[in-house]
PDB file of C-alpha atoms and ligand atoms in Angstrom:
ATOM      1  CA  UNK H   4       0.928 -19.072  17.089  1.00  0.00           C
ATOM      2  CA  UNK H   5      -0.635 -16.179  16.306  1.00  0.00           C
ATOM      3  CA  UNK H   6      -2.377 -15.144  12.675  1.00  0.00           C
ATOM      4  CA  UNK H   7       1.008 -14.279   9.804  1.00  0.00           C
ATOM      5  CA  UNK H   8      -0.514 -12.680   7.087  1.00  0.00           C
ATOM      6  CA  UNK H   9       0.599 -14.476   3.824  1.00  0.00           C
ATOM      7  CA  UNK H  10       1.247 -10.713   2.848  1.00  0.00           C
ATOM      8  CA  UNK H  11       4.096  -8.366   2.240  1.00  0.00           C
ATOM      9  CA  UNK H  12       4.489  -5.926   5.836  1.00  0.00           C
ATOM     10  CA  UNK H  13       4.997  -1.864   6.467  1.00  0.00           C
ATOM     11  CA  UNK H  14       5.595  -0.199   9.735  1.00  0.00           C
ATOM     12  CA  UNK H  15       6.452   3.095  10.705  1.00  0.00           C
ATOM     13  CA  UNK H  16       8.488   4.358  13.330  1.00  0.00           C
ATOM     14  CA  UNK H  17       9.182   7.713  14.951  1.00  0.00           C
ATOM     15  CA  UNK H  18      12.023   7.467  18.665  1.00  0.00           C
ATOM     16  CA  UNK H  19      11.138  10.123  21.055  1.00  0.00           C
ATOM     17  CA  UNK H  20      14.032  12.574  19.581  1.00  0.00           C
ATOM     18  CA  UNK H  21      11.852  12.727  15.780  1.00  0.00           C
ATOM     19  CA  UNK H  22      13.943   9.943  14.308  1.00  0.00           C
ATOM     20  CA  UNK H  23      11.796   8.235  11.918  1.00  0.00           C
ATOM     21  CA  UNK H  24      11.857   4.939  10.272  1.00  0.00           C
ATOM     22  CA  UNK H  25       9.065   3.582   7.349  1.00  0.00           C
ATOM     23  CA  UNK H  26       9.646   0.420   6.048  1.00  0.00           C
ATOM     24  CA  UNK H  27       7.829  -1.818   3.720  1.00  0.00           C
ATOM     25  CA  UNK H  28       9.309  -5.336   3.157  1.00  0.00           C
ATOM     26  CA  UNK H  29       8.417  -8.418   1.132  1.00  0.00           C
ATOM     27  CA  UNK H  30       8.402 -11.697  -0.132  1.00  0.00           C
ATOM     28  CA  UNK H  31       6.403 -11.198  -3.159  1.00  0.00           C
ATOM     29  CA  UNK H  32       4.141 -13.747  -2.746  1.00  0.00           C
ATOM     30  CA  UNK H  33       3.276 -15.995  -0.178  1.00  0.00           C
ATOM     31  CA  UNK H  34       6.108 -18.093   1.346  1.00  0.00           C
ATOM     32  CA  UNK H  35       7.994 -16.106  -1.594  1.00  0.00           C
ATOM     33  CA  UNK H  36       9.765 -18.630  -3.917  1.00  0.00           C
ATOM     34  CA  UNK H  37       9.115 -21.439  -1.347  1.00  0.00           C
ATOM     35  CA  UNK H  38      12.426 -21.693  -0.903  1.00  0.00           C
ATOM     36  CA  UNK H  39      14.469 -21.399   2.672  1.00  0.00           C
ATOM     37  CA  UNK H  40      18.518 -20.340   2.395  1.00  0.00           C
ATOM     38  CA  UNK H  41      19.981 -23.634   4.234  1.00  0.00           C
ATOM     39  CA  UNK H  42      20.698 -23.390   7.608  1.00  0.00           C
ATOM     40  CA  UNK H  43      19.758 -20.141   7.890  1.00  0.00           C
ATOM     41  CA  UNK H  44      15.645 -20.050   7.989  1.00  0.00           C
ATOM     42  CA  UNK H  45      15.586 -17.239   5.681  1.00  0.00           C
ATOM     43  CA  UNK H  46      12.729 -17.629   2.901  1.00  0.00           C
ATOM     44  CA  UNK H  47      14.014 -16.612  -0.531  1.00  0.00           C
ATOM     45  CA  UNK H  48      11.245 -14.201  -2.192  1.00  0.00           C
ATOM     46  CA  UNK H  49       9.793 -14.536  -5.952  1.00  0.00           C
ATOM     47  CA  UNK H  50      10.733 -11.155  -6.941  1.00  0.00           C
ATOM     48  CA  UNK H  51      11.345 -12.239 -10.804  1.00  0.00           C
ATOM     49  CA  UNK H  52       7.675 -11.537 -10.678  1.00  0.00           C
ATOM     50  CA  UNK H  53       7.798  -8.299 -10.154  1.00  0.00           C
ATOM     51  CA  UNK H  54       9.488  -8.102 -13.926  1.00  0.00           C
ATOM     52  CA  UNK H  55       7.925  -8.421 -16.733  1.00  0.00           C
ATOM     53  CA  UNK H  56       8.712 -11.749 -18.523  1.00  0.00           C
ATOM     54  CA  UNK H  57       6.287 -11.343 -21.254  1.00  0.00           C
ATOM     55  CA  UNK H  58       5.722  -7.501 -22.300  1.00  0.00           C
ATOM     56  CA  UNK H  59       1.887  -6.972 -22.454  1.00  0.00           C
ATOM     57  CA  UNK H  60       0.741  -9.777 -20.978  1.00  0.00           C
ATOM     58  CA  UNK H  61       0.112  -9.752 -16.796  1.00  0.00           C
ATOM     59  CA  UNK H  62       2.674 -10.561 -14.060  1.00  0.00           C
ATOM     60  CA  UNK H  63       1.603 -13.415 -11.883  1.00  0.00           C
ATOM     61  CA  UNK H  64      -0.147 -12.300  -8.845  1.00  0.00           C
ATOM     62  CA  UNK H  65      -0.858  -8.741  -9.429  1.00  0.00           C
ATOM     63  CA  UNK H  66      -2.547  -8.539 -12.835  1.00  0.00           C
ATOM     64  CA  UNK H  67       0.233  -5.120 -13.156  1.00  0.00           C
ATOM     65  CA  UNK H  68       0.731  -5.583 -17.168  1.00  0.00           C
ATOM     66  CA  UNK H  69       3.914  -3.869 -18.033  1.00  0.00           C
ATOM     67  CA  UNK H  70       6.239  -2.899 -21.140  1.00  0.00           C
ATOM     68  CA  UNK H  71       9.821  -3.945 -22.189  1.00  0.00           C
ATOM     69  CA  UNK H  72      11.031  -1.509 -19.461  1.00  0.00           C
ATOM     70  CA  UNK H  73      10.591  -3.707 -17.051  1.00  0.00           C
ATOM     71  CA  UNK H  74      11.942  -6.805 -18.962  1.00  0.00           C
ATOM     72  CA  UNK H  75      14.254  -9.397 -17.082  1.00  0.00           C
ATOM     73  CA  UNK H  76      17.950  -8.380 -18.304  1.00  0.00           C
ATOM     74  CA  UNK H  77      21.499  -8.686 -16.422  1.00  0.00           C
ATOM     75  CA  UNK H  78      21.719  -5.972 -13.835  1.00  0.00           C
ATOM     76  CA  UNK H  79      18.396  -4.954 -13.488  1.00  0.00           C
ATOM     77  CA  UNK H  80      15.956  -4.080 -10.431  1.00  0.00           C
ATOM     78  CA  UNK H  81      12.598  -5.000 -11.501  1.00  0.00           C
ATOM     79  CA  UNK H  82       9.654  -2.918 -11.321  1.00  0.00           C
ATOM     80  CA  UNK H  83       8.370  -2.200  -7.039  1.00  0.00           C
ATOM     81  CA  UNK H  84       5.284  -0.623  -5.951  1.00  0.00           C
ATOM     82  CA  UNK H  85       6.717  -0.484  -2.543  1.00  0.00           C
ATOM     83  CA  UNK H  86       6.292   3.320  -0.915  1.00  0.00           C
ATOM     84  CA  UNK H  87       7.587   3.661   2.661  1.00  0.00           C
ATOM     85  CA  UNK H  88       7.315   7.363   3.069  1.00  0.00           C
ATOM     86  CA  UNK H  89       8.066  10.316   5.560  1.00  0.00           C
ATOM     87  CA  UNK H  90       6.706  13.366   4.863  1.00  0.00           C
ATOM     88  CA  UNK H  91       8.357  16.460   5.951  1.00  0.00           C
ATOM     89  CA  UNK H  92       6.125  20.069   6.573  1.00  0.00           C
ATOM     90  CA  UNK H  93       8.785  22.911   6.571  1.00  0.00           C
ATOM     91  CA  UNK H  94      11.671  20.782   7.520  1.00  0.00           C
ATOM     92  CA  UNK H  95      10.048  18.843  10.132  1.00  0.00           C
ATOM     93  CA  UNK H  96       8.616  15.605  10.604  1.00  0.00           C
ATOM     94  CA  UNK H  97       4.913  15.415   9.871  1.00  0.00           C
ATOM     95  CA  UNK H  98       4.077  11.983   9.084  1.00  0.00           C
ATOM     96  CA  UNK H  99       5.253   8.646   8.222  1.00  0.00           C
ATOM     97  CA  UNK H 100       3.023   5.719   6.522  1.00  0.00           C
ATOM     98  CA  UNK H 101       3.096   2.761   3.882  1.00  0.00           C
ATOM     99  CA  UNK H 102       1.516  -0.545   3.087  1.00  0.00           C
ATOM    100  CA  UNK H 103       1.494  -3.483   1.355  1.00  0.00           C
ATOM    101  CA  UNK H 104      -0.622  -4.443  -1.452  1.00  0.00           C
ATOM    102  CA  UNK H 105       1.376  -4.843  -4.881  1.00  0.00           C
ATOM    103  CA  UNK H 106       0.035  -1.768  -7.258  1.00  0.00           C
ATOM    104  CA  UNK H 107      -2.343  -0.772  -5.321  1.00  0.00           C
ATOM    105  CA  UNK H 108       0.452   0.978  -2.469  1.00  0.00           C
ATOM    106  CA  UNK H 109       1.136   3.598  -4.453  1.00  0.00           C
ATOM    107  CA  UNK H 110      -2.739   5.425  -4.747  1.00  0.00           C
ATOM    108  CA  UNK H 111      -3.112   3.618  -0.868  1.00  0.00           C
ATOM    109  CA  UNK H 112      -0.233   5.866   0.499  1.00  0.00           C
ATOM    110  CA  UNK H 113      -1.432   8.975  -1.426  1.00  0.00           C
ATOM    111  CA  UNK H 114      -5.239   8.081  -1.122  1.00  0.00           C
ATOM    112  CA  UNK H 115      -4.192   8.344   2.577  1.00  0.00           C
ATOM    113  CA  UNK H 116      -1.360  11.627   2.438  1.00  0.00           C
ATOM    114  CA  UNK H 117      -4.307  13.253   1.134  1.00  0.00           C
ATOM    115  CA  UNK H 118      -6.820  12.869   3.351  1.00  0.00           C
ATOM    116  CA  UNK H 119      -4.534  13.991   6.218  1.00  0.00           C
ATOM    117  CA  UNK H 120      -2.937  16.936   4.181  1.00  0.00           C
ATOM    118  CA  UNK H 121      -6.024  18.103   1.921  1.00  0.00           C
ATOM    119  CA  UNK H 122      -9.072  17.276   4.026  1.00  0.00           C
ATOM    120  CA  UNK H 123      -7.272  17.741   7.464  1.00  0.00           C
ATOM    121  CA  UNK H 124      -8.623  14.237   8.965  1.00  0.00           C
ATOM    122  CA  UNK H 125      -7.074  12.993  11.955  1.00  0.00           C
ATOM    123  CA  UNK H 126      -4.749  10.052  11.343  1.00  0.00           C
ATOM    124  CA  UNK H 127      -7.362   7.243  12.909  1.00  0.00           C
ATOM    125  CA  UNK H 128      -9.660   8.678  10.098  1.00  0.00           C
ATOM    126  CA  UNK H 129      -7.411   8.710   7.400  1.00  0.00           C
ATOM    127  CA  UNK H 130      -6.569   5.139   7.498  1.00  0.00           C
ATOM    128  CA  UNK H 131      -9.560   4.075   7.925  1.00  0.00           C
ATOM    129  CA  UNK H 132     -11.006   5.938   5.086  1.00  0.00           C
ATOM    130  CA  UNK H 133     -12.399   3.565   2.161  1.00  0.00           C
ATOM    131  CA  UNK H 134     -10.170   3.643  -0.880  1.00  0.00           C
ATOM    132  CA  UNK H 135     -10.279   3.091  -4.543  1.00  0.00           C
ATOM    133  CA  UNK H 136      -7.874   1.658  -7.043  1.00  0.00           C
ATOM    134  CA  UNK H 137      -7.533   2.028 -11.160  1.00  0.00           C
ATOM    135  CA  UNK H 138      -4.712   0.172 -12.878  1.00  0.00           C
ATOM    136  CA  UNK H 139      -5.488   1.248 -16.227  1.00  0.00           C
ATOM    137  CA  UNK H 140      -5.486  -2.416 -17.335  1.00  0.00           C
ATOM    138  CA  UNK H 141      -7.239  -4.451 -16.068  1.00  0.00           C
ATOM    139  CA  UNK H 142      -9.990  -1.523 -17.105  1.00  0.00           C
ATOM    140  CA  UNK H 143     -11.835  -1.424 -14.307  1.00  0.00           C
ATOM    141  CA  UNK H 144     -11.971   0.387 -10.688  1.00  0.00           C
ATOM    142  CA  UNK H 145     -12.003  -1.439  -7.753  1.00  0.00           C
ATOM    143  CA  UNK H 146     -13.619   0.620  -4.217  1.00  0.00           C
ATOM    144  CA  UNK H 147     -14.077  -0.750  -1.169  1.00  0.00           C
ATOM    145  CA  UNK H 148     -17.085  -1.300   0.814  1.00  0.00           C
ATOM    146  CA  UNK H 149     -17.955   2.413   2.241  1.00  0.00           C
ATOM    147  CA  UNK H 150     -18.014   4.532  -0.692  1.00  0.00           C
ATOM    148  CA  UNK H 151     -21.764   5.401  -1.213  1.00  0.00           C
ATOM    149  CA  UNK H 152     -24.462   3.817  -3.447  1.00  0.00           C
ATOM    150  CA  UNK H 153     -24.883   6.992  -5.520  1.00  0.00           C
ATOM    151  CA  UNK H 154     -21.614   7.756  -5.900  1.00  0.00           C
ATOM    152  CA  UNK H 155     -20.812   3.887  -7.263  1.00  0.00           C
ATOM    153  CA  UNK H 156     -23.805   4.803  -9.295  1.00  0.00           C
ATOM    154  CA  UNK H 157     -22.391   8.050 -11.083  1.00  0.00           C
ATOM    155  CA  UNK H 158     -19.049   6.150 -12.085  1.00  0.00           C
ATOM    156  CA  UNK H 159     -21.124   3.182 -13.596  1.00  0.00           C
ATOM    157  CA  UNK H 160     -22.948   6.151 -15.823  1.00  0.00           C
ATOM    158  CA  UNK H 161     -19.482   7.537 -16.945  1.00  0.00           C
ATOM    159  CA  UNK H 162     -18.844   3.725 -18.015  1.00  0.00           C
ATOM    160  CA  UNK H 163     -16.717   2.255 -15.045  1.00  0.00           C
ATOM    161  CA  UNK H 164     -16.805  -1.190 -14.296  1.00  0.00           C
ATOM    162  CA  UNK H 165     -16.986  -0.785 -10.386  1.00  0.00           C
ATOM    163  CA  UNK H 166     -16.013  -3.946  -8.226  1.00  0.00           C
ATOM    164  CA  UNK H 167     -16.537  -3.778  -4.370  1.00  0.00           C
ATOM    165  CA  UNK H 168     -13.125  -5.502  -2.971  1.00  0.00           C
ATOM    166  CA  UNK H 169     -13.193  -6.809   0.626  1.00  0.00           C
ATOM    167  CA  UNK H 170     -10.002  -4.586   1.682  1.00  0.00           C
ATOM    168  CA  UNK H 171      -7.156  -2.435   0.380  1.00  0.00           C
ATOM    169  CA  UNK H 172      -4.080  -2.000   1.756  1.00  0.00           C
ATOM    170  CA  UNK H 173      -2.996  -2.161   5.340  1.00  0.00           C
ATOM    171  CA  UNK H 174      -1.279   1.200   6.341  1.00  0.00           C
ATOM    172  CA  UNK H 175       0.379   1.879   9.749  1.00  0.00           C
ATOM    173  CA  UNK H 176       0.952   6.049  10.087  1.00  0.00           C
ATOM    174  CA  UNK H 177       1.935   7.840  12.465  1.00  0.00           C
ATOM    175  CA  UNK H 178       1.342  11.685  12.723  1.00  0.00           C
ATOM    176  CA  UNK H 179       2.859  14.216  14.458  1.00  0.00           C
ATOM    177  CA  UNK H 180       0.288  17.196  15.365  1.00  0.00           C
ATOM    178  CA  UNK H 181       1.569  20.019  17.919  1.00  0.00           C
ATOM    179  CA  UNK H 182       4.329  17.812  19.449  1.00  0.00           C
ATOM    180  CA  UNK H 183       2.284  14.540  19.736  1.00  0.00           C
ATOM    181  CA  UNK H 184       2.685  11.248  18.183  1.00  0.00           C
ATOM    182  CA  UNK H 185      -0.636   9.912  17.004  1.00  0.00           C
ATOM    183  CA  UNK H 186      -0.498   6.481  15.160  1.00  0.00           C
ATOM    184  CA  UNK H 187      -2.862   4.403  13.766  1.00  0.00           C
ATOM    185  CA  UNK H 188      -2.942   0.629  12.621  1.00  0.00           C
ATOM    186  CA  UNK H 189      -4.962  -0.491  10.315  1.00  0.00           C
ATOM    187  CA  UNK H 190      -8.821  -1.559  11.477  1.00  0.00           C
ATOM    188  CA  UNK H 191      -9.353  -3.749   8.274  1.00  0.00           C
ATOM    189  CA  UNK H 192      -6.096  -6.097   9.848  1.00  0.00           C
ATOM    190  CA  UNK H 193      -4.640  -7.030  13.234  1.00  0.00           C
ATOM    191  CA  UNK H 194      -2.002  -4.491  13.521  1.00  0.00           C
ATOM    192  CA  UNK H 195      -1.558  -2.457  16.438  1.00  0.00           C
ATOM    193  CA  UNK H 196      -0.109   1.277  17.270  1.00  0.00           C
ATOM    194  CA  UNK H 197       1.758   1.517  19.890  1.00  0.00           C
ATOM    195  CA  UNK H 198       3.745   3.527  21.794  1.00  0.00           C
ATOM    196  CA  UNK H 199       6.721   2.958  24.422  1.00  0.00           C
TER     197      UNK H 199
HETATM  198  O1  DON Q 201       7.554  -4.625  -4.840  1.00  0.00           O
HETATM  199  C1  DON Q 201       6.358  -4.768  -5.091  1.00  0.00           C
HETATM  200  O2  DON Q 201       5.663  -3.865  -5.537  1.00  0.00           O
HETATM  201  C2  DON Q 201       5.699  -6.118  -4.799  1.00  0.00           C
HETATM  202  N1  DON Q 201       6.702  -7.141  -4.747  1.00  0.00           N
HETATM  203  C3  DON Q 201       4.929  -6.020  -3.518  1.00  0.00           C
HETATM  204  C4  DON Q 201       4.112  -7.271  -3.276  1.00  0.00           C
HETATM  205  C5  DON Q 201       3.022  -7.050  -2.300  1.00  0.00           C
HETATM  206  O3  DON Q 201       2.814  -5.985  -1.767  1.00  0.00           O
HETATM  207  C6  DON Q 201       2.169  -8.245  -2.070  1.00  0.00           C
HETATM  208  N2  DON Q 201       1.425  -8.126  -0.835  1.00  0.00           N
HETATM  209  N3  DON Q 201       0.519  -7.514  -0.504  1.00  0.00           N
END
C-alpha cells in the first residue's frame, strides 16, 4: 500500500470550464475515534475534541486553549480551523488552496494567499515558502527550517521563544495566471499536482 498520512487532507480543484472545488476533510485525529460505522468501513472522527471540555485548559492534540464559547452544549458545532478557500480577483477565479494542520491552517492558508497576492511569487514558490505559527498560548512561535539565522535571532531579542518545527501544513493550490492552471503540491509531503 502506499504511505496514508495519519493526517487530516485538502485538495483543490479547478474543471477546464473555471469550476472550482477546495476541500479540506478530517478525522481529527488519527484513525479519528477508532471507531468504524458497522458494515459500512466508515471511521467515525473524534471531533468532541475540537470543543472545549474544560475552558482554559488545552484540547487534546492541538494545544488550541479555548473559552466557554466553544463549550460542549446540545446543538452546537465545535470550534474548526479548517479553511478550504477560493479566491476570486474581480469576479474571476484566481486561486484555490487549503491544508491541514489543526490551528495552524488558518495563518498556513494566509501565510500562503499572501505570498502569491502581496509578494507576487509564483504558486510553486508560495507553497514552498517556510512558514511561521503563534497561537497566543502556548506563548511561543514556532518557524520552520528556512527562515534565516538573523532573523530567528531578532525575534529571540524582542523575547520570543522560537522553536524550529520539522513542517507546517501541507497545501495543494492551484493558480490561475493569464488563462493557465498552475498547481502545486506540497514538497514537504507526497502529494502531487496534476492535471487531466
Ligand atoms: O477542524 C479542525 O480544525 C481540526 N479538527 C483539524 C484537525 C487537523 O487538521 C489535524 N491534522 N492535521
Amino acid at each position: 500500500m502506499p504511505h496514508e498520512s495519519p493526517q487530516t487532507t485538502h485538495y483543490s480543484i479547478v474543471d477546464i470550464d473555471g469550476n472550482a472545488v477546495s476541500v479540506t476533510y478530517t478525522l481529527n485525529g488519527s484513525y479519528g475515534s477508532g471507531v468504524t460505522a458497522s458494515g459500512t468501513g466508515v471511521l467515525l472522527n473524534n471531533e468532541m475534541d475540537d470543543f472545549s471540555a474544560k475552558p482554559g485548559a488545552p484540547n487534546g492534540g492541538q494545544m488550541s486553549y479555548q473559552g466557554d464559547a466553544n463549550a460542549i452544549r446540545p446543538h452546537k458545532t465545535p470550534l474548526s480551523s479548517m479553511s478550504p478557500t477560493i479566491v476570486l480577483r474581480d469576479g474571476r477565479l484566481f486561486a484555490v488552496l487549503g491544508s491541514p494542520g489543526g490551528p495552524t491552517i488558518i495563518n498556513t492558508v494566509l501565510e500562503v494567499l499572501v505570498d502569491l497576492v502581496d509578494f507576487k511569487m509564483n504558486v510553486a514558490d508560495a507553497v514552498a515558502w517556510p512558514r511561521f505559527h503563534h497561537q497566543w498560548l502556548p506563548d511561543r512561535l514556532q518557524v520552520e527550517r528556512g527562515f534565516s539565522p538573523d532573523t530567528v535571532e531578532q525575534l529571540k531579542l524582542l523575547g520570543h521563544q522560537v522553536e524550529v518545527t520539522a513542517q507546517q501544513g501541507e497545501v495543494a493550490a492551484i493558480v490561475i495566471n493569464d488563462g493557465w492552471l498552475e498547481g502545486a503540491a506540497d514538497p514537504r509531503t507526497e502529494g502531487e499536482a496534476k492535471g487531466y
